[in-house]
Short mmCIF file of C-alpha atoms in Angstrom, two decimals:
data_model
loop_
_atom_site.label_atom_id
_atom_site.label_comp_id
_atom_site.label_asym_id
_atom_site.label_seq_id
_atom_site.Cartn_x
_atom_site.Cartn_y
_atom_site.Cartn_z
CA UNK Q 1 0.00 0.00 0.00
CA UNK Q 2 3.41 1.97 0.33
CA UNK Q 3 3.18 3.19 -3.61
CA UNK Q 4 -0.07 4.56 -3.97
CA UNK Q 5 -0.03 6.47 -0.70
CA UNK Q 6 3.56 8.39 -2.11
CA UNK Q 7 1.40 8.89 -5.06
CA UNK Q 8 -1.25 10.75 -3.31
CA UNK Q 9 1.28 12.53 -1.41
CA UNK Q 10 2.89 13.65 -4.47
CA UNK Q 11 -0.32 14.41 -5.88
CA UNK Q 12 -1.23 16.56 -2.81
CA UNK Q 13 2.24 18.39 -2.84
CA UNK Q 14 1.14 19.51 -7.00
CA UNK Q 15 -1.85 20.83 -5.66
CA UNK Q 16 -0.74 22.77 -3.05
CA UNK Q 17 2.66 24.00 -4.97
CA UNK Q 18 -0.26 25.51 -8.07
CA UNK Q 19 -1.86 27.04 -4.98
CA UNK Q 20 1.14 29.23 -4.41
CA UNK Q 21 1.52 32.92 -5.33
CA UNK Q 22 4.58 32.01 -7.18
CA UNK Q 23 2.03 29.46 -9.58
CA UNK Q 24 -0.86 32.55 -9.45
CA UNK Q 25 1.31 34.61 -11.06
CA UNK Q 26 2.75 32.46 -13.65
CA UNK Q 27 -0.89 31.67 -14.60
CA UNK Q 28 -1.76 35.42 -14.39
CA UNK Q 29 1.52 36.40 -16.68
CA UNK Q 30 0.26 33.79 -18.93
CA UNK Q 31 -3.00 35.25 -19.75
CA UNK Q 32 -1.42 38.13 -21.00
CA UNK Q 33 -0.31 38.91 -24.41
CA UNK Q 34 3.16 37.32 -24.17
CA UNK Q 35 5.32 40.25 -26.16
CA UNK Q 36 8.35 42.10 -24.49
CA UNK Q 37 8.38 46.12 -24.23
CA UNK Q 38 10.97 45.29 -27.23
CA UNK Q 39 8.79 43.09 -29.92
CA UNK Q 40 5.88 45.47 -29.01
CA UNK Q 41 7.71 48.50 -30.23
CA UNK Q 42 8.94 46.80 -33.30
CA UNK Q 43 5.30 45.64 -34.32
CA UNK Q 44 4.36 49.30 -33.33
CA UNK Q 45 7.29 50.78 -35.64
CA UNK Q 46 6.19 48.50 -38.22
CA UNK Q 47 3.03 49.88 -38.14
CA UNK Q 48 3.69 52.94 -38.33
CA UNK Q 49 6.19 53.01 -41.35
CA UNK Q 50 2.72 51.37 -42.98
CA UNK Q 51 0.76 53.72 -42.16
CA UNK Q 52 3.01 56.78 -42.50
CA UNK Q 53 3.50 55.32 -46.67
CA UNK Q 54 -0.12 54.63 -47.13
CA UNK Q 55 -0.67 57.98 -46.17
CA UNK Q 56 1.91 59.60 -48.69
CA UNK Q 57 0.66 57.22 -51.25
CA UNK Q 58 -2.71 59.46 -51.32
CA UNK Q 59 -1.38 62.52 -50.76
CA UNK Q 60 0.02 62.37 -53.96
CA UNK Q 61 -3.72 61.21 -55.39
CA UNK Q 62 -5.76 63.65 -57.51
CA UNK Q 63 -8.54 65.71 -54.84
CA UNK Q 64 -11.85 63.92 -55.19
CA UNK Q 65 -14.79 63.38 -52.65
CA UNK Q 66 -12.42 61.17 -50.44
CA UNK Q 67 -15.41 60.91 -48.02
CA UNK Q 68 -17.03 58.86 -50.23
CA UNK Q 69 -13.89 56.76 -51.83
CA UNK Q 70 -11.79 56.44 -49.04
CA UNK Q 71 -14.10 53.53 -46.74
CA UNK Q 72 -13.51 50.11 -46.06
CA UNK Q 73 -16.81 48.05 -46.79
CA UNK Q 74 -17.87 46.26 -43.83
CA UNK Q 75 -20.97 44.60 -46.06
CA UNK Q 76 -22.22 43.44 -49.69
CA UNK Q 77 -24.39 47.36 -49.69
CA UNK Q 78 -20.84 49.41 -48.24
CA UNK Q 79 -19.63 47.21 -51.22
CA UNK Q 80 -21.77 48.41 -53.78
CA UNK Q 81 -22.18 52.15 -52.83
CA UNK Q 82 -17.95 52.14 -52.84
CA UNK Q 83 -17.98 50.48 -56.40
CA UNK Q 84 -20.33 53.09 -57.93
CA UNK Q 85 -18.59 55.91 -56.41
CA UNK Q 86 -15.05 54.52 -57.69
CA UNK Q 87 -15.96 53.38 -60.93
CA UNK Q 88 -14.70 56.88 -62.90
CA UNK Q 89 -12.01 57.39 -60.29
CA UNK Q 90 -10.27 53.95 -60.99
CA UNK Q 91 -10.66 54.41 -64.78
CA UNK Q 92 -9.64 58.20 -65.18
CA UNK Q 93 -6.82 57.28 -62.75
CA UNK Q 94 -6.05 54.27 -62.93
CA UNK Q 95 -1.99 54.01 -61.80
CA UNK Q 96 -2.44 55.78 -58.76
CA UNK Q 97 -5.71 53.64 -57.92
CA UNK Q 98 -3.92 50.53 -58.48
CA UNK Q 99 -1.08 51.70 -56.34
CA UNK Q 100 -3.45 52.74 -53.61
CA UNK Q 101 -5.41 49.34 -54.03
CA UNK Q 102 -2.62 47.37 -53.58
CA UNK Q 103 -0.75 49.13 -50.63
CA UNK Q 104 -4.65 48.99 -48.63
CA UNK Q 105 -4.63 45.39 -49.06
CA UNK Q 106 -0.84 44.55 -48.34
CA UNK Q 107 -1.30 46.47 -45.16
CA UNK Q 108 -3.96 44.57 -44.41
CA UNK Q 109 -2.74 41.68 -45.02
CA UNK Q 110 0.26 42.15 -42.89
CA UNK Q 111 -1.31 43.05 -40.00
CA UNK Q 112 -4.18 40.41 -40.01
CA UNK Q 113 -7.30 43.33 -40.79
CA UNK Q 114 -10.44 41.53 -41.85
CA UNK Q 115 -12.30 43.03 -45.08
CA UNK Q 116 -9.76 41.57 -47.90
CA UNK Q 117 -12.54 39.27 -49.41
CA UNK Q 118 -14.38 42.64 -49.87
CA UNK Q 119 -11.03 44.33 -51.78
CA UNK Q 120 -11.20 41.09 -53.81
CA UNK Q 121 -14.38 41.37 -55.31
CA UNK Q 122 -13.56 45.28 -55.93
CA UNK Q 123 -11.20 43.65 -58.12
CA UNK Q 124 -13.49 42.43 -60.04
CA UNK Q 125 -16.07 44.45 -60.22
CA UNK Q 126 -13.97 47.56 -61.63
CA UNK Q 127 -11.40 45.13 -63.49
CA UNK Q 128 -12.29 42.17 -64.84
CA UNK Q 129 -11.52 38.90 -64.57
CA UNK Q 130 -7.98 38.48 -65.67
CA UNK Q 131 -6.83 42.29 -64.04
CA UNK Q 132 -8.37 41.80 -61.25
CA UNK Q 133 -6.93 38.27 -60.34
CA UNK Q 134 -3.74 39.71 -61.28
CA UNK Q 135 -3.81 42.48 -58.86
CA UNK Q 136 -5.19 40.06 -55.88
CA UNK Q 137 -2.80 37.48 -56.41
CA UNK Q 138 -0.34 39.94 -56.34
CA UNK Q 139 -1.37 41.76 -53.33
CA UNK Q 140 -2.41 38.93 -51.59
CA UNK Q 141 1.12 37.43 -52.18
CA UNK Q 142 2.82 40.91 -51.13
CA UNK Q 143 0.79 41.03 -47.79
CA UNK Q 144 1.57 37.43 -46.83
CA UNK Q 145 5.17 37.90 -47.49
CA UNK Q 146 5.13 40.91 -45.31
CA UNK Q 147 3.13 39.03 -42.43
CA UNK Q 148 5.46 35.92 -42.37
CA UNK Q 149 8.58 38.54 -41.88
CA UNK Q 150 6.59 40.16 -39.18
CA UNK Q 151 6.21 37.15 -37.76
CA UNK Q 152 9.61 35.75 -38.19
CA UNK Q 153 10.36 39.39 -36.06
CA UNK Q 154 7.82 39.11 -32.81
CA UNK Q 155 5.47 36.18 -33.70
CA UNK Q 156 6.76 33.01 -31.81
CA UNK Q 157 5.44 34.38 -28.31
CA UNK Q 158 1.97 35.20 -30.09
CA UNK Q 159 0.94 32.09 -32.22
CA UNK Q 160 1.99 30.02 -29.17
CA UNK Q 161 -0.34 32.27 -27.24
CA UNK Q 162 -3.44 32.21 -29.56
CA UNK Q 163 -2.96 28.58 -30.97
CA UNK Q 164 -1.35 26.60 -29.37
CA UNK Q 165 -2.85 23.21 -30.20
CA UNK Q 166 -3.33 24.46 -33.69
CA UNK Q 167 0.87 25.17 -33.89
CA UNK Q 168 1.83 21.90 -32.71
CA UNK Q 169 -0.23 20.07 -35.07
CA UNK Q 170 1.07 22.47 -38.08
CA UNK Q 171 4.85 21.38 -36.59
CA UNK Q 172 4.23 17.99 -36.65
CA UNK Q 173 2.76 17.72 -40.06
CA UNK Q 174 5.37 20.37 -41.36
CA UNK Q 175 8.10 17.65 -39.96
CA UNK Q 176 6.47 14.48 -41.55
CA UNK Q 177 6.34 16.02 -44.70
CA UNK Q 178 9.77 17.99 -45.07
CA UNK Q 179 10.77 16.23 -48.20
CA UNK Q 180 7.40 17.21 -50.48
CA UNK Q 181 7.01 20.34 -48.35
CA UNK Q 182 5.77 22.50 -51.15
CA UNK Q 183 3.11 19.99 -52.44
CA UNK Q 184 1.32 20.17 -49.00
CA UNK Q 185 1.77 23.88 -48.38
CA UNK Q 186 0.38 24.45 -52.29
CA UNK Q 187 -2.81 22.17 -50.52
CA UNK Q 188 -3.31 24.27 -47.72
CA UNK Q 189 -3.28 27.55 -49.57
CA UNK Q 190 -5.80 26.23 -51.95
CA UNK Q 191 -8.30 24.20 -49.67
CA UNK Q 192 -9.99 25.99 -46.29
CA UNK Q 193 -8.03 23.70 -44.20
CA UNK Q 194 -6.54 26.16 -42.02
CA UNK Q 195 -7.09 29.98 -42.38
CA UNK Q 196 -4.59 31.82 -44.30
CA UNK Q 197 -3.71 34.19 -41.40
CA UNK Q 198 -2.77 31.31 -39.36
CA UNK Q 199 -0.58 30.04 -42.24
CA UNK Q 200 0.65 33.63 -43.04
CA UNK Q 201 1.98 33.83 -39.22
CA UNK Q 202 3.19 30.10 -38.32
CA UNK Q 203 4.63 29.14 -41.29
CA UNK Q 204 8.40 30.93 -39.91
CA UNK Q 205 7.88 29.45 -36.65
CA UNK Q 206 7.77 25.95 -37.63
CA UNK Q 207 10.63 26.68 -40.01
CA UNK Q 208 8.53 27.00 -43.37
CA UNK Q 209 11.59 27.79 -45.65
CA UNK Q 210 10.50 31.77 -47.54
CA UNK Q 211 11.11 30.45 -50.86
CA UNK Q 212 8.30 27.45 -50.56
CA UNK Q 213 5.86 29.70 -48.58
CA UNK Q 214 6.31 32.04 -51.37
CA UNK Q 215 5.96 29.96 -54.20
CA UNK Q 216 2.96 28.05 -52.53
CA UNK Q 217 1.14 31.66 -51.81
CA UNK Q 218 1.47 32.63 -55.34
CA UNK Q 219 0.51 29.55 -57.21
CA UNK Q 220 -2.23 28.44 -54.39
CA UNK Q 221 -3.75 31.27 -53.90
CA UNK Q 222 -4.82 31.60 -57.77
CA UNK Q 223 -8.23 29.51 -57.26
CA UNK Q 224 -10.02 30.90 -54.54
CA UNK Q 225 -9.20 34.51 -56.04
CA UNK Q 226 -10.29 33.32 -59.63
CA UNK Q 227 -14.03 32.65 -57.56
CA UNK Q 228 -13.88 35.47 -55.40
CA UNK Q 229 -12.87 37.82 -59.05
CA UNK Q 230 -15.31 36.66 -61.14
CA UNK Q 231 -18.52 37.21 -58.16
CA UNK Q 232 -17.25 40.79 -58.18
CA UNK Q 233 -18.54 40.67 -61.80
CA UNK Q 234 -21.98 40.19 -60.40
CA UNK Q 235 -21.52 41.97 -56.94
CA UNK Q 236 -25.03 43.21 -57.57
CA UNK Q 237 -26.83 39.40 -57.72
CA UNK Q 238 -24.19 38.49 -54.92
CA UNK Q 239 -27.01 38.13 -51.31
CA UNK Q 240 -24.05 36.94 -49.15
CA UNK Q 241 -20.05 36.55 -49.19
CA UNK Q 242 -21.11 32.94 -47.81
CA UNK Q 243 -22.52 32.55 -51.49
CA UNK Q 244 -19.25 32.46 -52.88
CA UNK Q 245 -17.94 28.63 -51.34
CA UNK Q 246 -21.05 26.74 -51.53
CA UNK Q 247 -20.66 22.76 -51.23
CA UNK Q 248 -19.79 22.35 -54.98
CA UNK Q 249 -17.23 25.17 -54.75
CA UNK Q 250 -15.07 23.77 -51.61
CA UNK Q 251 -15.26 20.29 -53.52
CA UNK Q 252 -13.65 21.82 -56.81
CA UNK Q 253 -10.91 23.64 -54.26
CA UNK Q 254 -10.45 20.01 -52.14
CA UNK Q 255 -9.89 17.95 -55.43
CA UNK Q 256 -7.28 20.58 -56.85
CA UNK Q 257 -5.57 20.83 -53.37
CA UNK Q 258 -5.89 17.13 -53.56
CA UNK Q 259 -4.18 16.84 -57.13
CA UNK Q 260 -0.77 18.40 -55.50
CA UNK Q 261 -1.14 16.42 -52.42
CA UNK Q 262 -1.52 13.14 -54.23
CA UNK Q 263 2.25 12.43 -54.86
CA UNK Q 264 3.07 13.27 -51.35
CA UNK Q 265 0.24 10.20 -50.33
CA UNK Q 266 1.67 7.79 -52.92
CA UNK Q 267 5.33 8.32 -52.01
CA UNK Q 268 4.21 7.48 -48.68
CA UNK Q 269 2.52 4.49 -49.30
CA UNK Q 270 5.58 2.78 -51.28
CA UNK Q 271 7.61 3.84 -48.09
CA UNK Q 272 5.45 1.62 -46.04
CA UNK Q 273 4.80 -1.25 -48.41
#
């Protein structure tokens, strides 16, 4: 009876030592946001050297009714009013739109702002098809670039604060599949299996090397803007963004994400056999 009595004496001795103030505290520091004074005023820098371009960048746009162009749709209607108002702007302008376009969605991209989907379908709606994908993919690409450096800078201590589970599952799939790393990152960016800001921000802490994030980004990212494009042609018929990956849409995305996957499957299956 010697054994489990130590047990419950050891047991009892846990509990009382995460009853300490020394264990309150490291429980308490833990629910913070775990980024030094340091990797705070780096984010913060980074920020602002954003913010202070973007705002140069129109500065140096012609004068027109920026109360009315310069908004971030929060909705399919914000969407539509901001589409009618830009349509001459974009076309009597069109460098400097495209250079403000794309420097609004890199920034947002880089520092994680939700509304891109709405930017996309601008594309498309004032572009076309084949411009417009051009310009998201580009963007797109640009911003997650600029989010996995950020996060190569002060985003350890964050991811491992927000997901935690989530990161060690990317790791450990990451480290099965080092040797066809690109065919399963090209799978993720394609398919909704985990959410690009998530794979924008991880992919540097579980050593994701640039050149295969990059390439993956730019290639994978080419399907789901294609959709999201070519709604913006008919933004008006569009009732919700929720319309745009019905079931038959995710099942095109899963059997092209599955098509660069496959070899990755098969190699491992002659391994085994």
């Amino acid at each position: 009876m010697a054994p489990p009595l130590r047990i419950a004496i050891v047991r009892d001795e846990e509990t009382a030592a995460d009853d300490t103030p020394t264990a309150k505290k490291t429980l308490r520091a833990e629910s913070r946001v775990p980024l030094t004074r340091w990797e705070a005023a780096a984010a913060a820098a980074v920020f602002l050297i954003f913010a202070v371009g973007l705002f140069c960048i129109f500065l140096t746009m012609p004068q027109a009714e920026y109360d009315k162009i310069l908004r971030l749709p929060r909705n399919l209607s914000d969407l539509r009013v901001l589409k009618d108002n830009l349509a001459v702007y974009a076309r009597d302008y069109q460098a400097k739109f495209v250079l403000g376009y794309c420097s609004i969605y890199i920034f947002m991209q880089t520092f994680m702002i939700p509304g891109t989907i709405f930017l996309s379908l601008l594309a498309g709606a004032l572009f076309g098809v084949i411009k417009g994908v051009i310009l998201v993919v580009f963007s797109a690409t640009s911003g997650a670039s600029s989010c996995y450096f950020l996060s190569k800078l002060i985003g350890r201590p964050l991811v491992s604060w927000m997901w935690p589970e989530k990161l060690r599952f990317f790791q450990a799939e990451i480290a099965k599949r080092k040797e066809r790393l690109l065919n399963y990152m090209l799978f993720l960016r394609i398919t909704p299996s985990l959410p690009n800001t998530f794979i924008n921000l991880a992919s540097p802490i579980v050593d994701v090397p640039f050149r295969i994030f990059f390439l993956a980004t730019l290639v994978g990212l080419v399907p789901a803007s294609y959709i999201t494009v070519r709604a913006g042609l008919a933004l008006g018929d569009l009732k919700s963004v929720r319309d745009l990956y019905d079931f038959k849409t995710l099942a095109v995305l899963f059997l092209i994400g599955f098509v660069f996957i496959f070899p990755t499957i098969l190699r491992r299956k002659r391994t085994y056999e």
